[in-house]
mmCIF file of C-alpha atoms in Angstrom:
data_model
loop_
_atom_site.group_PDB
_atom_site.id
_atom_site.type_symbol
_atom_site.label_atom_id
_atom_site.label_comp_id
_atom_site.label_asym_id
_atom_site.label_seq_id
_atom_site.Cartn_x
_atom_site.Cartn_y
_atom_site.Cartn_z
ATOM 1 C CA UNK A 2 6.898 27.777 71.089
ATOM 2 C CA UNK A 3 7.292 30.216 67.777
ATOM 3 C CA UNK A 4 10.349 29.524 65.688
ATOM 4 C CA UNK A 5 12.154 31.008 62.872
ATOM 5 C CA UNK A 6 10.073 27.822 60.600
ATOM 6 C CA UNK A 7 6.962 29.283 62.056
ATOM 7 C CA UNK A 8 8.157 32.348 60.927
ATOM 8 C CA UNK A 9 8.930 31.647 57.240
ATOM 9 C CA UNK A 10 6.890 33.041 54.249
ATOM 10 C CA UNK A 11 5.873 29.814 52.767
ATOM 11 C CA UNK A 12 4.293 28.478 55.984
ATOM 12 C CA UNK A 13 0.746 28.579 55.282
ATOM 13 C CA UNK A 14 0.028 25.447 57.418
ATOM 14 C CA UNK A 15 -3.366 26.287 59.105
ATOM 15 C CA UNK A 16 -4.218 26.385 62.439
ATOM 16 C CA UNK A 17 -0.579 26.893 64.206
ATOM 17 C CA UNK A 18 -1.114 30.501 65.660
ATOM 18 C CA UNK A 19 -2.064 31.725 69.294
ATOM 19 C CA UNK A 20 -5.042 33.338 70.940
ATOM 20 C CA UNK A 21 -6.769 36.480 68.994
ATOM 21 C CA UNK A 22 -8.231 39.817 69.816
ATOM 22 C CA UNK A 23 -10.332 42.458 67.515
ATOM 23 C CA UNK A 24 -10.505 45.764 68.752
ATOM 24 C CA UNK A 25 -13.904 46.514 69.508
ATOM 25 C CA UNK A 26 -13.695 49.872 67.828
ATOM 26 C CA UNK A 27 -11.728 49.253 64.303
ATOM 27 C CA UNK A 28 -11.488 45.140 63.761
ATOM 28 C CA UNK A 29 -8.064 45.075 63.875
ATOM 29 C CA UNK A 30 -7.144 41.665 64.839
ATOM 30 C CA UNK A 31 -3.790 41.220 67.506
ATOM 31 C CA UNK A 32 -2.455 38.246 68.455
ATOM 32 C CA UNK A 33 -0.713 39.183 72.169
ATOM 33 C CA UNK A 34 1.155 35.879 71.975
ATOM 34 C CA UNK A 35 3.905 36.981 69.319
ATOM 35 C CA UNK A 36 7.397 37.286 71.417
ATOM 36 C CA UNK A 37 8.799 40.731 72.185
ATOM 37 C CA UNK A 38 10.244 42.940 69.862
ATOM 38 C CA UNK A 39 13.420 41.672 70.599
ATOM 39 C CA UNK A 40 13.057 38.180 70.119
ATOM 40 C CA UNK A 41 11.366 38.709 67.534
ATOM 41 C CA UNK A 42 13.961 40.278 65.942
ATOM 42 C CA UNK A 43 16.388 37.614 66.655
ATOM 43 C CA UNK A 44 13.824 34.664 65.361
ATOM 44 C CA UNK A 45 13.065 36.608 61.910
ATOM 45 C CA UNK A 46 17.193 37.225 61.872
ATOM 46 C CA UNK A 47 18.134 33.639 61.677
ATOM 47 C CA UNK A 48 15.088 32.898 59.508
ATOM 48 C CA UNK A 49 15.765 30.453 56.656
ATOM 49 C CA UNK A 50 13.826 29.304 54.090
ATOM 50 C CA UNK A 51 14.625 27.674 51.267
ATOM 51 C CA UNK A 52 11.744 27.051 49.186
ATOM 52 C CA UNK A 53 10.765 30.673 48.976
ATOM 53 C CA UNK A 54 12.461 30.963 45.413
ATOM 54 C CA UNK A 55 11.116 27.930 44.326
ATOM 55 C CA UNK A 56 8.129 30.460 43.408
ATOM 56 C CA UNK A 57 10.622 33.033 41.932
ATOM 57 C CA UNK A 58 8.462 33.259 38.727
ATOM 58 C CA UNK A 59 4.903 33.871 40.318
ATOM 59 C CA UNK A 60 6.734 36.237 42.518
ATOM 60 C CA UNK A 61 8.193 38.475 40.163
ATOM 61 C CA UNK A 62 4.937 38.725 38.682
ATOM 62 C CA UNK A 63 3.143 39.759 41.638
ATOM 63 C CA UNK A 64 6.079 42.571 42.200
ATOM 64 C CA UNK A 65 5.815 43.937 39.180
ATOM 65 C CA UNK A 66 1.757 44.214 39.262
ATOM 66 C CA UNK A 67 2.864 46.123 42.360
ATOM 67 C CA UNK A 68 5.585 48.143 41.122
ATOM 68 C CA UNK A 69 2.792 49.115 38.268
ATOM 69 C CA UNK A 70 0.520 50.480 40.770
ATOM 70 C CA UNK A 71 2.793 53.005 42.368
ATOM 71 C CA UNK A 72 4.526 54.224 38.497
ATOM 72 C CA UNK A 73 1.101 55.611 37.604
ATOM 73 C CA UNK A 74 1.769 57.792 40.613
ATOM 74 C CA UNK A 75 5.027 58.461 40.490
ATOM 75 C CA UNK A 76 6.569 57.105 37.202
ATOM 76 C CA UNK A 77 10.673 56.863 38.359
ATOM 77 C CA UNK A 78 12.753 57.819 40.885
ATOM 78 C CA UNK A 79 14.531 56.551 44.050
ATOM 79 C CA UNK A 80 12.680 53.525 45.617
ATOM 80 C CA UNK A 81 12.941 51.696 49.634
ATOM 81 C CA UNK A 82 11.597 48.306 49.617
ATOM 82 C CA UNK A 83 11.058 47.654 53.619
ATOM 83 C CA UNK A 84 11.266 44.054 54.400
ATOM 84 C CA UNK A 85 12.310 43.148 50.564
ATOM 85 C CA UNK A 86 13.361 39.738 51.076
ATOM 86 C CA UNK A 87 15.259 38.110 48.722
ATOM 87 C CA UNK A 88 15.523 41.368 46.774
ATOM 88 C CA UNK A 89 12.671 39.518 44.276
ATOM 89 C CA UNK A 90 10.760 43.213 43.992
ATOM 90 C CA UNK A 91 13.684 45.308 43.894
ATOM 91 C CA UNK A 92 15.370 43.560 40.937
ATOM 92 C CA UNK A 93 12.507 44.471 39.198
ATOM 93 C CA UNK A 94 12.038 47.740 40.081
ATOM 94 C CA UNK A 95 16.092 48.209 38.975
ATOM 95 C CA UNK A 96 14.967 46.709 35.281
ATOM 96 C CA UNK A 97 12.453 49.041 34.931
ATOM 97 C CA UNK A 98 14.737 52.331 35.656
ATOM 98 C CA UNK A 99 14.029 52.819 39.577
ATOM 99 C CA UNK A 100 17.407 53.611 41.940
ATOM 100 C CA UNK A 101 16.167 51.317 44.456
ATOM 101 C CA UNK A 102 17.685 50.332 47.919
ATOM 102 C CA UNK A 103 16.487 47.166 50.328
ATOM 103 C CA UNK A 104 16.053 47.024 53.760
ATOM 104 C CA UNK A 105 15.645 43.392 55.162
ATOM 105 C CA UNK A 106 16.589 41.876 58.799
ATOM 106 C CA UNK A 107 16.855 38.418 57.541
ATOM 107 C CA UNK A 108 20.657 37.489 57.174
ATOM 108 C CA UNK A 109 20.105 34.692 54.559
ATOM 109 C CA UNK A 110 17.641 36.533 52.273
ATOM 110 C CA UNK A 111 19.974 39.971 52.816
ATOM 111 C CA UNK A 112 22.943 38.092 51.207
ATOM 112 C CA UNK A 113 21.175 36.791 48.466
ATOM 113 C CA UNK A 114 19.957 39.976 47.636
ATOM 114 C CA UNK A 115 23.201 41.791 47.634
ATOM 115 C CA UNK A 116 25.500 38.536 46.650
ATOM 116 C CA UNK A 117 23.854 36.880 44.098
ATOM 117 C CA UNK A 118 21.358 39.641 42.881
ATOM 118 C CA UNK A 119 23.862 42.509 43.240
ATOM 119 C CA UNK A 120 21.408 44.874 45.197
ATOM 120 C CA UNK A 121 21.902 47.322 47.991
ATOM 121 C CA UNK A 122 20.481 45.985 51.366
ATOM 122 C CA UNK A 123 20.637 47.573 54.496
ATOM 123 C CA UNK A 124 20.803 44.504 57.048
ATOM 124 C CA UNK A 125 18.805 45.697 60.028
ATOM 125 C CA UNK A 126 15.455 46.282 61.353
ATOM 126 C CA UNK A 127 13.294 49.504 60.336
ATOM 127 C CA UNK A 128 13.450 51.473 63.433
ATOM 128 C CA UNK A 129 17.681 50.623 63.883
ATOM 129 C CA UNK A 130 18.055 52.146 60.029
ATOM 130 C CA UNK A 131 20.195 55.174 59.890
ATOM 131 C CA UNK A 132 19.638 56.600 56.204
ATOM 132 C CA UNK A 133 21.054 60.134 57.081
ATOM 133 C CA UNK A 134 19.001 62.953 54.786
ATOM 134 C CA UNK A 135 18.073 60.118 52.431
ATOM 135 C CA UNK A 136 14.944 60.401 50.783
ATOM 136 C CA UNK A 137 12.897 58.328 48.414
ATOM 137 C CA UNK A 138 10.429 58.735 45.721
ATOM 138 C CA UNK A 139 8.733 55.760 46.196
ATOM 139 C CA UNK A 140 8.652 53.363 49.869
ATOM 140 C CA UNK A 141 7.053 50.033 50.086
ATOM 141 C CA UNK A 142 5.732 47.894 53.023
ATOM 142 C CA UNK A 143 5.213 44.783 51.246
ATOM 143 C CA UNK A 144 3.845 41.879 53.413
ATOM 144 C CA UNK A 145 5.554 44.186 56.184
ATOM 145 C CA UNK A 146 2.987 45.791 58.494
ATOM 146 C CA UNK A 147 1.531 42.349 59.868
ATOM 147 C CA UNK A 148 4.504 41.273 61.555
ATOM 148 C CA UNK A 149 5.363 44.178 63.335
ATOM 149 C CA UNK A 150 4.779 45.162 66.675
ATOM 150 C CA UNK A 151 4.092 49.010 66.137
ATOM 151 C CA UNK A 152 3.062 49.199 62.742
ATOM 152 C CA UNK A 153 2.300 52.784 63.723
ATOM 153 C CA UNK A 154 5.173 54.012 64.433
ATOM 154 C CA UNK A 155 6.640 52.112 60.810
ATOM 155 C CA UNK A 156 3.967 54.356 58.934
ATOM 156 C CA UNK A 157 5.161 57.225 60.816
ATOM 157 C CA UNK A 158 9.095 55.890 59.904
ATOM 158 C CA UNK A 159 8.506 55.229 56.073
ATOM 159 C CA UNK A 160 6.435 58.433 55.561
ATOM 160 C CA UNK A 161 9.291 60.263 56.695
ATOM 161 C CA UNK A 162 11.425 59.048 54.495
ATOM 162 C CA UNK A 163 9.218 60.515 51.806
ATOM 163 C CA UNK A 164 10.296 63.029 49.164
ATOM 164 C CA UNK A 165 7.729 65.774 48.863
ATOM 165 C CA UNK A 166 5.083 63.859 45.964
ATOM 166 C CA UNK A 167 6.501 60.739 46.945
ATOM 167 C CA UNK A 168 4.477 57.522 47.778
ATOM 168 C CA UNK A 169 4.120 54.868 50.131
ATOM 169 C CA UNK A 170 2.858 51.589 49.331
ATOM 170 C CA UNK A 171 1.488 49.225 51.539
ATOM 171 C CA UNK A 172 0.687 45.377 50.762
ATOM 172 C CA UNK A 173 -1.052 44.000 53.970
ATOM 173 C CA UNK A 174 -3.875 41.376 54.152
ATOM 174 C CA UNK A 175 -6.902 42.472 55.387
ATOM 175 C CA UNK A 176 -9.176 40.525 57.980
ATOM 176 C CA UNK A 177 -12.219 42.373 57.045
ATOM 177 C CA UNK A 178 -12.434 40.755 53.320
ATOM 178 C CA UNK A 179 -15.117 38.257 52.324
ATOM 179 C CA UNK A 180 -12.620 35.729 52.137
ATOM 180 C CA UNK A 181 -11.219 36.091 55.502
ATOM 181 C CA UNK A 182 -14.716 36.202 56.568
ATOM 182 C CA UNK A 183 -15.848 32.876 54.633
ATOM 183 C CA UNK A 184 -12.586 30.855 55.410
ATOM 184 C CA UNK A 185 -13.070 32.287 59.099
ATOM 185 C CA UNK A 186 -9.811 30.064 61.669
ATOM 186 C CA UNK A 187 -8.247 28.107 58.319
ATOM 187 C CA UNK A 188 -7.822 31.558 56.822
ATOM 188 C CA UNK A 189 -4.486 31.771 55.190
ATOM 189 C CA UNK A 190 -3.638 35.616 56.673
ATOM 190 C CA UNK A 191 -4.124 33.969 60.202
ATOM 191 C CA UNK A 192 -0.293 32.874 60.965
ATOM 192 C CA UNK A 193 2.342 32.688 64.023
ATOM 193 C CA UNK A 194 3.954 35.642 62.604
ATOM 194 C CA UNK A 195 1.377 37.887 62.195
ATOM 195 C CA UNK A 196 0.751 40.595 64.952
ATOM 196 C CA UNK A 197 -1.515 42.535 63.733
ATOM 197 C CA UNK A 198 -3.813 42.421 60.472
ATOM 198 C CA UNK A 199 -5.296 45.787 60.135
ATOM 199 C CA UNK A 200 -8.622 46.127 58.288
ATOM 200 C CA UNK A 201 -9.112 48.164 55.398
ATOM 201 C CA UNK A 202 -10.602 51.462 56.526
ATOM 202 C CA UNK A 203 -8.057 51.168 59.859
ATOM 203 C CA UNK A 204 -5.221 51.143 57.048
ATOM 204 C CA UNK A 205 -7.049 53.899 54.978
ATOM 205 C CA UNK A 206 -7.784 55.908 58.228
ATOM 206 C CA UNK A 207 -3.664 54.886 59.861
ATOM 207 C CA UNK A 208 -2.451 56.027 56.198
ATOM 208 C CA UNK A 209 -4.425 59.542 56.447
ATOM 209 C CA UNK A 210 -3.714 60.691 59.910
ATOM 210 C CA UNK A 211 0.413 60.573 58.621
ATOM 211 C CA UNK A 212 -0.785 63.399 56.017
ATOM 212 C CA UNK A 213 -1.408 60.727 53.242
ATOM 213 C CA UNK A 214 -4.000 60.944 50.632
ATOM 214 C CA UNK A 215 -5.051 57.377 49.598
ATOM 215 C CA UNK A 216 -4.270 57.640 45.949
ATOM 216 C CA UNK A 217 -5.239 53.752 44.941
ATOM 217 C CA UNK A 218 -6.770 50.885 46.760
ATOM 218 C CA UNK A 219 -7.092 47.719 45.214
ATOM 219 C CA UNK A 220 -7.154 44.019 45.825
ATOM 220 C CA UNK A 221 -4.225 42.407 45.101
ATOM 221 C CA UNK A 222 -3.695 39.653 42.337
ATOM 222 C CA UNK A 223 -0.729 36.730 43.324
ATOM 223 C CA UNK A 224 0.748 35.151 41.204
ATOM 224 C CA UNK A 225 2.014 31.799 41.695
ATOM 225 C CA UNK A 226 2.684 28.056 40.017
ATOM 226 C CA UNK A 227 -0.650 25.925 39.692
ATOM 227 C CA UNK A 228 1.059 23.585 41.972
ATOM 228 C CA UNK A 229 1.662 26.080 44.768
ATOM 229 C CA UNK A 230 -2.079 27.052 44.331
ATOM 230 C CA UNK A 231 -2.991 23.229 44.855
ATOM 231 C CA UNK A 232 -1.031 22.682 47.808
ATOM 232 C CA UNK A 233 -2.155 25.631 49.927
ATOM 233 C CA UNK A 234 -5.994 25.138 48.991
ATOM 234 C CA UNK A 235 -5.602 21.416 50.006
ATOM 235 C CA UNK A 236 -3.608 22.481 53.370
ATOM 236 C CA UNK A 237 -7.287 24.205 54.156
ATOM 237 C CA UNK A 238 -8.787 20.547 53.988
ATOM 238 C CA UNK A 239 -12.491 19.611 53.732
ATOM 239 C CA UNK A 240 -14.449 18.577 50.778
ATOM 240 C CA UNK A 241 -12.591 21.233 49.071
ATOM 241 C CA UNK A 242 -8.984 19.766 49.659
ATOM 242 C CA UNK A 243 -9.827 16.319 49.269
ATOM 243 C CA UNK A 244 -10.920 17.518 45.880
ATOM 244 C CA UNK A 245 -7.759 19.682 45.321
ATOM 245 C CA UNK A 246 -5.571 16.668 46.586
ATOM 246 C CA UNK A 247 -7.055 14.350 43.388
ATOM 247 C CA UNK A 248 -6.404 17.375 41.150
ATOM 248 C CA UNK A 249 -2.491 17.683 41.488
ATOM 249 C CA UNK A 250 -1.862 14.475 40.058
ATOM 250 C CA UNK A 251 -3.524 15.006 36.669
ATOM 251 C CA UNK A 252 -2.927 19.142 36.426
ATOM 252 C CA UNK A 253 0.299 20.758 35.305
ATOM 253 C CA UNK A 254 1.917 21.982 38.364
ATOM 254 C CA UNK A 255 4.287 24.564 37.174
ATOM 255 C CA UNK A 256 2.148 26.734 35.182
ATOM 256 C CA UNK A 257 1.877 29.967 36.338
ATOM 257 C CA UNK A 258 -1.432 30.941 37.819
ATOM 258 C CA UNK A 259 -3.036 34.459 38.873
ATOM 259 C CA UNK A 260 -5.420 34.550 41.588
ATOM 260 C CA UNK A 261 -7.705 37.443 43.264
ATOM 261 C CA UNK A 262 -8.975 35.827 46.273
ATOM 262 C CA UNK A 263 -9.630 39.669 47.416
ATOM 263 C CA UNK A 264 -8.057 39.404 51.240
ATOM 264 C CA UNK A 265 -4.916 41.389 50.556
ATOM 265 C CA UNK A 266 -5.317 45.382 50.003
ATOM 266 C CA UNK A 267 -2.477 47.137 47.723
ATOM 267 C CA UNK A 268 -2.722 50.757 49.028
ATOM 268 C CA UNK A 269 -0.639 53.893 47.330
ATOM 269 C CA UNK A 270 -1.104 56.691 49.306
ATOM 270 C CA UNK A 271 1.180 60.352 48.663
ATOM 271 C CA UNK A 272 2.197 62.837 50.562
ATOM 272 C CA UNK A 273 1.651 66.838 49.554
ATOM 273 C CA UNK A 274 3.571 68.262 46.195
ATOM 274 C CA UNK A 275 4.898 71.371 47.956
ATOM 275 C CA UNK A 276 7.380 71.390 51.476
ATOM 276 C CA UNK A 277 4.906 73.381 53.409
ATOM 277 C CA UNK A 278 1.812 70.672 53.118
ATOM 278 C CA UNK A 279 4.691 68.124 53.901
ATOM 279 C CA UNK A 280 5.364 69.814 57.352
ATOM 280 C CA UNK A 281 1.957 70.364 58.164
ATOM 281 C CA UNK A 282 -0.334 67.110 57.735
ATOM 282 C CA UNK A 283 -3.966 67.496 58.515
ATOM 283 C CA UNK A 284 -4.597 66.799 62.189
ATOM 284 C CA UNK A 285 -6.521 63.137 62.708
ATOM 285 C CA UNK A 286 -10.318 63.199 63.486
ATOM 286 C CA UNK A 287 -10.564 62.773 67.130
ATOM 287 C CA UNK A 288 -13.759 60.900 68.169
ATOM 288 C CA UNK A 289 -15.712 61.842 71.289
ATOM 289 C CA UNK A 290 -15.408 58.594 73.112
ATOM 290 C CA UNK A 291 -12.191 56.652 72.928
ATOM 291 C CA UNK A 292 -13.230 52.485 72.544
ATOM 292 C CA UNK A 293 -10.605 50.577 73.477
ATOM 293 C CA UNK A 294 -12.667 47.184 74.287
ATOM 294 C CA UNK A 295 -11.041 43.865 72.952
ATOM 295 C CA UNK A 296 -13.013 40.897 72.667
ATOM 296 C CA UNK A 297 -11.489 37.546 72.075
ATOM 297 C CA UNK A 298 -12.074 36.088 69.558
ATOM 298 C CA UNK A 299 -12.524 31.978 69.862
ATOM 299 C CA UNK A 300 -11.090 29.472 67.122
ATOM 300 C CA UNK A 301 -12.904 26.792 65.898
#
């Protein structure tokens, strides 16, 4: 039975989520066992967990690699972090000149962001958020589009909010990476909370049919303490864990450590300078045949 603990961001415990399917046509990876929408909601709501700032330093450094991707696009201007958490990103978007806003369905992690952070959070889920005419400069999906259960219709939702030469930003592991490929069921992107991971061309090829032109695509570089590395590489067990498990009693846990393990795509993609391309995206390629087969797909 899937729990708000399953549901936490530091759960990386291997091995603890349902039944899979890959779309025949695109690899995208679904895992039908999630709860409904609405449950969900509820679960992620009274989500709690506590050791997520523990990492507050590695964190910060992976948002700001982020937040360094999308200013070579569009330098400053009014920012939506979707899903932001703690607030972790946003504070330092704010330091670096952004207007930025938070949107976040987690109660806890909402009121740390606006109590003890100061920030502006919106407290509900993406499709219940009334912003009015708002419209942003910049919109992130950070680890966002995984646990949803349209992530379609989110793309759709965020690239509305778009300013004319704004651009969304989307954070997302992807399934069709070397690494997810090598580690195959101890993967670290296969979790109870995950939905759906979308491979890399499905995101590039989702992304374009909103109007979007893919303006960067890279791998994305965490950063996190040595000892956070250690833990998660010995949770994947083998020869390789036993060996990590000797190591964390002689290395120095707390030093911060970046690692490109290449399984998690950073994608910028921006929408048209002038109103008219706005309101007029280029139509999707339609194929001839539609493939719709799932297969399942058998854990070790």
């Amino acid at each position: 039975m899937l729990d708000s603990e399953l549901l936490s961001p530091t759960n990386h415990r291997p091995g603890e989520y349902g039944d899979l399917y890959r779309c025949a046509a695109c690899g995208t990876l679904q895992q039908p066992s999630v709860p409904d929408p609405a449950r969900l909601a509820r679960l992620y709501r009274g989500m709690r967990d506590d050791a997520y700032l523990t990492e507050d330093a590695g964190r910060r450094r992976t948002a700001r690699r982020i937040l360094d991707m999308v200013g070579r696009h569009v330098p400053i201007g009014r920012l939506l972090d979707v899903g932001c958490g703690h607030g972790l990103l946003l504070d330092e978007a704010r330091l670096l000149g952004w207007e930025v806003e938070g949107v976040e369905v987690c109660e806890t992690a909402a009121a740390y962001a606006r109590g003890t952070l100061g920030l502006k959070v919106h407290e509900a889920a993406l499709e219940d958020l009334d912003l009015g005419d708002e419209r942003f400069d910049a919109v992130l999906l950070a680890d966002v589009v995984e646990h949803l259960s349209d992530p379609v219709s989110a793309l759709r939702r965020c690239r509305g909010l778009l300013k004319p030469g704004g651009v969304l930003c989307v954070v997302t592991p992807d399934p069709s990476s070397a690494t997810a490929r090598i580690a195959g069921p101890r993967w670290w992107g296969l979790l109870p909370a995950h939905t759906f991971l979308l491979p890399r061309a499905t995101l590039r090829g989702l992304l374009r049919a909103q109007g979007l032109r893919i303006a960067e695509d890279a791998s994305l570089v965490r950063s996190f303490s040595l000892g956070y590395w250690l833990a998660g590489f010995a949770e994947r067990g083998g020869r390789l864990g036993a060996a990590v498990g000797a190591a964390r009693r002689v290395l120095p846990r707390k030093a911060i450590v970046s690692v490109p393990l290449g399984d998690e795509r950073v994608m910028v993609a921006a929408t048209p300078r002038s109103a008219r391309a706005q309101a007029e995206p280029p139509a999707p390629r339609r194929s001839r045949r539609r493939r719709e087969t799932v297969v399942h797909a058998e854990r070790a």
